[in-house]
Coordinates of C-alpha atoms and ligand atoms in Angstrom, one line a residue:
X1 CA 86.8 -91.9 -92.6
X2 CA 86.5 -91.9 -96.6
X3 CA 89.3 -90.2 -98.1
X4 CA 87.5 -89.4 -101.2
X5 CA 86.9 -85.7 -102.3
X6 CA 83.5 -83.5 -101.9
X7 CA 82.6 -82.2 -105.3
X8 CA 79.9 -80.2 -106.0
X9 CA 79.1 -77.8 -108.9
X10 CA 77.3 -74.5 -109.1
X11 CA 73.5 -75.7 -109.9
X12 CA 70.4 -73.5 -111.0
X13 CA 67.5 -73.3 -108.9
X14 CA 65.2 -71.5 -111.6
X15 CA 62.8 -74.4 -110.9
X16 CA 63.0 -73.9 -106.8
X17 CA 65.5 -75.6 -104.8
X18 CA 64.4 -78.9 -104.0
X19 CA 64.3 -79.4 -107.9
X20 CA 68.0 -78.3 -108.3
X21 CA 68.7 -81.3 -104.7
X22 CA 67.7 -83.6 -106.9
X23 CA 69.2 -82.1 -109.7
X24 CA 72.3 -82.4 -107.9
X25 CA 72.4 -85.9 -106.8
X26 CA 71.4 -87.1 -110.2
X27 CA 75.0 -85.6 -111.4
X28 CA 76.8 -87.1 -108.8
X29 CA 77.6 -84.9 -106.9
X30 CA 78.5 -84.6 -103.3
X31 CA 78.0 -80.8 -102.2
X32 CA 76.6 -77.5 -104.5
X33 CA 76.3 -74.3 -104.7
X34 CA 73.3 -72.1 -105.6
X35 CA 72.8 -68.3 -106.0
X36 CA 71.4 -66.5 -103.4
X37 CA 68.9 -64.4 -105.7
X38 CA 69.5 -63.2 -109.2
X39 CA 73.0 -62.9 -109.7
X40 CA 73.2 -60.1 -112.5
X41 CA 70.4 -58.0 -110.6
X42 CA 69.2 -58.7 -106.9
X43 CA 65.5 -59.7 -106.9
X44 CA 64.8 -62.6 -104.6
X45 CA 62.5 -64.8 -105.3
X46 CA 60.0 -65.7 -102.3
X47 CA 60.9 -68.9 -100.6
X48 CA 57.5 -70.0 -98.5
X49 CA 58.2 -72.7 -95.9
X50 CA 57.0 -75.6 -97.8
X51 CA 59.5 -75.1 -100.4
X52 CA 62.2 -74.7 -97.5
X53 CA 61.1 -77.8 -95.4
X54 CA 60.8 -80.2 -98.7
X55 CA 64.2 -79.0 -100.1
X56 CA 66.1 -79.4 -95.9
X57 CA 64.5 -82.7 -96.0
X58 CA 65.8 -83.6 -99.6
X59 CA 69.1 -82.3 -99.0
X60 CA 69.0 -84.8 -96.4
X61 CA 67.7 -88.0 -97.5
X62 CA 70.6 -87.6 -100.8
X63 CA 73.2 -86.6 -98.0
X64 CA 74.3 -83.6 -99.6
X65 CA 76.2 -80.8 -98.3
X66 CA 77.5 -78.8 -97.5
X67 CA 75.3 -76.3 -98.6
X68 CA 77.0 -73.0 -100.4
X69 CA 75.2 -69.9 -101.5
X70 CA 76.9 -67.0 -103.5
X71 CA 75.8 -63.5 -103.5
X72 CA 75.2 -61.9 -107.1
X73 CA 77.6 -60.2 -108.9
X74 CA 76.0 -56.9 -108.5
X75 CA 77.1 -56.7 -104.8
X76 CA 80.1 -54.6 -103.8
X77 CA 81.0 -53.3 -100.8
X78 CA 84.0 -51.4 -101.9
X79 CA 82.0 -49.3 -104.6
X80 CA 82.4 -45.6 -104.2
X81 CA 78.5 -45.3 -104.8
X82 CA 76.6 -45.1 -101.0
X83 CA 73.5 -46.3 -103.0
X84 CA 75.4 -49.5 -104.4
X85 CA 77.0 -50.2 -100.8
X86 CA 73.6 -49.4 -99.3
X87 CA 72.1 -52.6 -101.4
X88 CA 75.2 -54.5 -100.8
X89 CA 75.2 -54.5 -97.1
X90 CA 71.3 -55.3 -97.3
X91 CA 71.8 -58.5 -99.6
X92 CA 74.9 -59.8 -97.2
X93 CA 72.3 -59.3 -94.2
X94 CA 69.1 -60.4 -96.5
X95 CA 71.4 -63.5 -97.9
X96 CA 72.5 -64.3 -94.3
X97 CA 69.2 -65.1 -93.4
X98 CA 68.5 -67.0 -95.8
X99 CA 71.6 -69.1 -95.6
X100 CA 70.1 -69.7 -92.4
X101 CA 66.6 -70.8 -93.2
X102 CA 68.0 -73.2 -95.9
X103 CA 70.5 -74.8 -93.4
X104 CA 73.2 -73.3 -95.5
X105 CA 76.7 -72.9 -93.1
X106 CA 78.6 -70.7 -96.0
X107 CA 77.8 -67.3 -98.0
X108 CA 80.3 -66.5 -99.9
X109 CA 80.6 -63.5 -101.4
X110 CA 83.4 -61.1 -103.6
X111 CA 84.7 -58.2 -101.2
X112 CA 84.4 -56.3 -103.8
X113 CA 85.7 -53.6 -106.5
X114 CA 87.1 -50.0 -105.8
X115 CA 86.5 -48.5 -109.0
X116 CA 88.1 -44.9 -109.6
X117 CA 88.7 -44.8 -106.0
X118 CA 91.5 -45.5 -103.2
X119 CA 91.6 -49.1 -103.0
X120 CA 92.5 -48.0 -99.1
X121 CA 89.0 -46.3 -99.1
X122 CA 87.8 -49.5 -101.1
X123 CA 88.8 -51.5 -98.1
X124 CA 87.8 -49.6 -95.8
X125 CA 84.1 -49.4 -96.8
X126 CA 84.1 -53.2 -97.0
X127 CA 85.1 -53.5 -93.5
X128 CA 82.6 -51.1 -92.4
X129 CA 79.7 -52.7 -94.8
X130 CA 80.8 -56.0 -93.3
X131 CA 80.5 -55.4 -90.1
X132 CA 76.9 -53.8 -90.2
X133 CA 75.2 -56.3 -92.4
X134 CA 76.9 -59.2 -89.8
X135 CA 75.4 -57.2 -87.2
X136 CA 72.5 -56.9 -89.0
X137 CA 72.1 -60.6 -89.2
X138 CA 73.7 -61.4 -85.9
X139 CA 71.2 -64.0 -85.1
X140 CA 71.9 -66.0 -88.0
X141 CA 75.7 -65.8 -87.4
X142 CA 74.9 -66.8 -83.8
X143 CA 73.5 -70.1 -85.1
X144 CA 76.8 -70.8 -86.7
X145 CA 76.5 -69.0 -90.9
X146 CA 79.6 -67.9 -92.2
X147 CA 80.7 -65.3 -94.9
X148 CA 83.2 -66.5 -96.8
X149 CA 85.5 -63.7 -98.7
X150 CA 86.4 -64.9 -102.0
X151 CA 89.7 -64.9 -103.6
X152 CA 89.8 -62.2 -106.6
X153 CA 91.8 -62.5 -109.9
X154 CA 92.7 -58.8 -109.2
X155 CA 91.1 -57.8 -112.8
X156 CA 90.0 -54.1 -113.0
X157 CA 89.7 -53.2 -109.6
X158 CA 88.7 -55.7 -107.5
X159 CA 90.4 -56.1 -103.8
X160 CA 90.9 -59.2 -102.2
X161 CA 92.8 -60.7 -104.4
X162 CA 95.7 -61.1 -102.3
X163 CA 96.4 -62.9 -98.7
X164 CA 97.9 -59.4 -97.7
X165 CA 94.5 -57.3 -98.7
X166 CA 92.7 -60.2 -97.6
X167 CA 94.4 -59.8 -94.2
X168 CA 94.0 -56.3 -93.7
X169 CA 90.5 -56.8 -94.1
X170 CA 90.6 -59.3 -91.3
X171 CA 92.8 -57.5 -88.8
X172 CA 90.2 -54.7 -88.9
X173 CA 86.9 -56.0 -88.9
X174 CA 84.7 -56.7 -85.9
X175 CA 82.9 -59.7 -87.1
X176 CA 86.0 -61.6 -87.4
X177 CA 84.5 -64.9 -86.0
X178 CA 81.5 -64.4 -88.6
X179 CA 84.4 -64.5 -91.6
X180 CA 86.4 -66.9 -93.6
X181 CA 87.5 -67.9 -96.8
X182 CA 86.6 -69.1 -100.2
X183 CA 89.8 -70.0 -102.8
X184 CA 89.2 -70.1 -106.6
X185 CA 91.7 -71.6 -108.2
X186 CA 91.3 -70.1 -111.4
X187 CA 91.5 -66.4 -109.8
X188 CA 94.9 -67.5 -107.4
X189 CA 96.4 -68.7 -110.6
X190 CA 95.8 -65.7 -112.2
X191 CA 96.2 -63.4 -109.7
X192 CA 100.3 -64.7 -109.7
X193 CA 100.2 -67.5 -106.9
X194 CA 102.0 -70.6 -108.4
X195 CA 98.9 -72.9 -107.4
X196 CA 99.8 -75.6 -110.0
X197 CA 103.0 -76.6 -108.6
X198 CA 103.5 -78.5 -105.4
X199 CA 106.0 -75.9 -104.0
X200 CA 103.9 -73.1 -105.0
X201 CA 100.3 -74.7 -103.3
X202 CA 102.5 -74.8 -100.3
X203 CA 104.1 -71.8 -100.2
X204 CA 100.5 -69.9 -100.6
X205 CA 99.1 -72.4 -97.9
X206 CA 101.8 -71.6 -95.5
X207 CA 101.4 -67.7 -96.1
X208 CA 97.6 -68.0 -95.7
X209 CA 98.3 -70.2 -92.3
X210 CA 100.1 -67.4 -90.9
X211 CA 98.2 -64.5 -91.9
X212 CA 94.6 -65.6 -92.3
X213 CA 94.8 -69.0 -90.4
X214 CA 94.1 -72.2 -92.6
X215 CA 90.9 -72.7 -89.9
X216 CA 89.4 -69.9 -91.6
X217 CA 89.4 -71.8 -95.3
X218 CA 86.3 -73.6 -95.7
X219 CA 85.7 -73.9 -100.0
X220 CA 87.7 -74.6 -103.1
X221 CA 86.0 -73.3 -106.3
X222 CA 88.1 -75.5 -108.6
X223 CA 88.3 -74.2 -111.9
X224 CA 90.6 -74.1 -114.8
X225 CA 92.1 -70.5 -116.5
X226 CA 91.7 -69.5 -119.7
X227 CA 94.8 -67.2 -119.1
X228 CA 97.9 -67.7 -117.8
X229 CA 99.5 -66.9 -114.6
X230 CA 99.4 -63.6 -113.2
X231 CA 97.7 -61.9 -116.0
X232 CA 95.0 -60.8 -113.6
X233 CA 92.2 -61.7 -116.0
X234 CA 89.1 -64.1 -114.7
X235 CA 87.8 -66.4 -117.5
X236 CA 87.2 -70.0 -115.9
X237 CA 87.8 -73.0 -118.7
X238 CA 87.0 -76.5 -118.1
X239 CA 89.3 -78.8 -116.5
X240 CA 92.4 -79.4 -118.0
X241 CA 91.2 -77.2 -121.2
X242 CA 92.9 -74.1 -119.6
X243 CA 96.3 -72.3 -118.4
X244 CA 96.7 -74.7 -115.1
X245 CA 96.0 -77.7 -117.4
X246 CA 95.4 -81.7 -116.0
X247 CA 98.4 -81.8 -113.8
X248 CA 98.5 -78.3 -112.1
X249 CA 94.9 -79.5 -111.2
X250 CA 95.8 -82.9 -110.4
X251 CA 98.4 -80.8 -107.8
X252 CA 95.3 -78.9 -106.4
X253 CA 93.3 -81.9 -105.6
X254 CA 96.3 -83.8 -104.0
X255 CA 97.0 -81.5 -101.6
X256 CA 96.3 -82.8 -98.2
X257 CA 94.4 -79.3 -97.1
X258 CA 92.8 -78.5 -100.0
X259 CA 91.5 -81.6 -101.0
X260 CA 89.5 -82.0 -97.6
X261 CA 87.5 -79.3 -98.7
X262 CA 83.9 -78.8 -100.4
X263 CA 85.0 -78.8 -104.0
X264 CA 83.0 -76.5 -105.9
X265 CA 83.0 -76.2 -109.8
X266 CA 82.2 -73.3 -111.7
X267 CA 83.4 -74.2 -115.3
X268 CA 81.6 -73.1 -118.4
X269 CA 79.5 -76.1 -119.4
X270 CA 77.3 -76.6 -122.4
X271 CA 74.3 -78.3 -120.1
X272 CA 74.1 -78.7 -116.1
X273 CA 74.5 -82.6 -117.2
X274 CA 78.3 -81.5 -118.4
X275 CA 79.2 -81.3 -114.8
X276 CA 79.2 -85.2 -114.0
X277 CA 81.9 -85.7 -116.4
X278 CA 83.6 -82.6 -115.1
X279 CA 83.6 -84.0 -111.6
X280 CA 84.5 -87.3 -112.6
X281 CA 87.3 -86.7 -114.1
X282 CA 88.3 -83.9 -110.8
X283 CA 87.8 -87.7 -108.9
X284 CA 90.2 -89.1 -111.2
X285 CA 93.0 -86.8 -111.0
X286 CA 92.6 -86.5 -107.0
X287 CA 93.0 -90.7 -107.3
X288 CA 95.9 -90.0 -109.6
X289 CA 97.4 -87.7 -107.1
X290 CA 97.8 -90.0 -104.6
Ligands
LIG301 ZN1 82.4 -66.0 -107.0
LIG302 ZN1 85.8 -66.2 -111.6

């Protein structure tokens, strides 16, 4: 098998999805990841079956996958407000489905934010949001769709941005086998984890083994940090233009675990076309690594 890496980048699909396969493939990229619906609101746009079997067939013919979708930011399962968890736990079912019509195996989305609140009342809303929208979309879980939980930067407050919230979360949900994990490297970076330097990766890695199972890991959102470590604050940069720089990067996409992995970027970029050079040069530094 082909050592080389799986990236992919986070492409629009304002002009219907088997627009953004092609889209994709012209960048050279491997794998992608598309919002679910509108990320800053929650309208979905109507996908007929035409548009679905054209962009499965697409997908196909340029090999691409796997597949990601991403909620929108505007769901939170933590939130104090029942309407806003209400609409969250709708979207995750809604979103699940359609993970499942587009042959998507991963939704990730952010646990979610606690507000003025307990964040032990945060978590415990997530666990009970999670397991009713899972159970609300049970058949598509059946046929194999995953949530992933992403990693948080911790800014404001947001849970989930540690292994040991992250476990908690796992330890009581029901859905369990529905769950796993999305890493941003941007967010572990500035959330305190020491991602940059060999030692550090594996210390992380190892903790997440024990307490989350590395099984459960299934995407890398590489990005760099416009802040440093541990000051909790999320502001992606382009590679090797931020805090974890070329060679904390270079680390990242070495690493035997992570670099077996859909590779996902989500760096500020001037144009969609920005992201071939930005996953050319990830290729290089994972060559480099070596
Ligand atoms: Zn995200
Ligand atoms: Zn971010």
């Amino acid at each position: 098998m082909s050592d080389d890496i799986r990236v992919g980048a986070h492409i629009s699909t304002a002009r219907g999805f088997p627009r953004a396969a092609t889209r994709t493939a012209e960048l050279g990229l491997d794998c992608v990841q598309h919002f679910t619906r509108n990320p800053r609101g929650g309208a979905q746009r109507t996908l007929d079956e035409r548009e679905v079997t054209a962009h499965r067939r697409r997908m196909e013919e340029l090999q691409i996958g796997p597949l990601v979708m991403h909620t929108p930011y505007t769901v939170n399962l933590a939130s104090h407000r029942a309407e806003t968890v209400e609409f969250s736990r709708r979207v995750v079912a809604e979103d699940l489905q359609r993970c499942h019509l587009l042959g998507a195996p991963y939704l990730v989305i952010h646990p979610g934010a606690c507000g003025k609140s307990r964040v032990e009342d945060g978590i415990s809303r997530i666990v009970a949001g999670l397991d009713r929208a899972v159970d609300d979309a049970k058949d598509t879980v059946g046929a194999g769709v995953r949530v992933l939980l992403e990693f948080m930067s911790g800014q404001g407050s947001e849970i989930g941005s540690t292994i040991e919230e992250m476990a908690e979360i796992l330890g009581r949900i029901e859905c369990r086998d529905a769950v796993g994990f999305c890493l941003d490297t941007c967010h572990c970076f500035a959330r305190g984890y020491e991602v940059h330097t060999e030692d550090g990766l594996e210390k992380f890695l190892r903790r997440f083994d024990q307490k989350l199972s590395l099984s459960r890991l299934k995407v890398v959102h590489v990005n760099d940090s416009e802040f440093g470590l541990g000051t909790r604050r999320d502001r992606h940069a382009p590679l090797g233009r931020g805090e974890l720089g070329s060679a904390g990067l270079r680390n990242i996409v070495s690493n035997p675990v992570l670099r077996r992995l859909p590779l996902i970027l989500e760096v500020p970029v001037e144009d969609q076309e920005d992201y071939a050079d930005e996953a050319e040069l990830l290729r290089c530094l994972s060559v480099e690594g070596k």
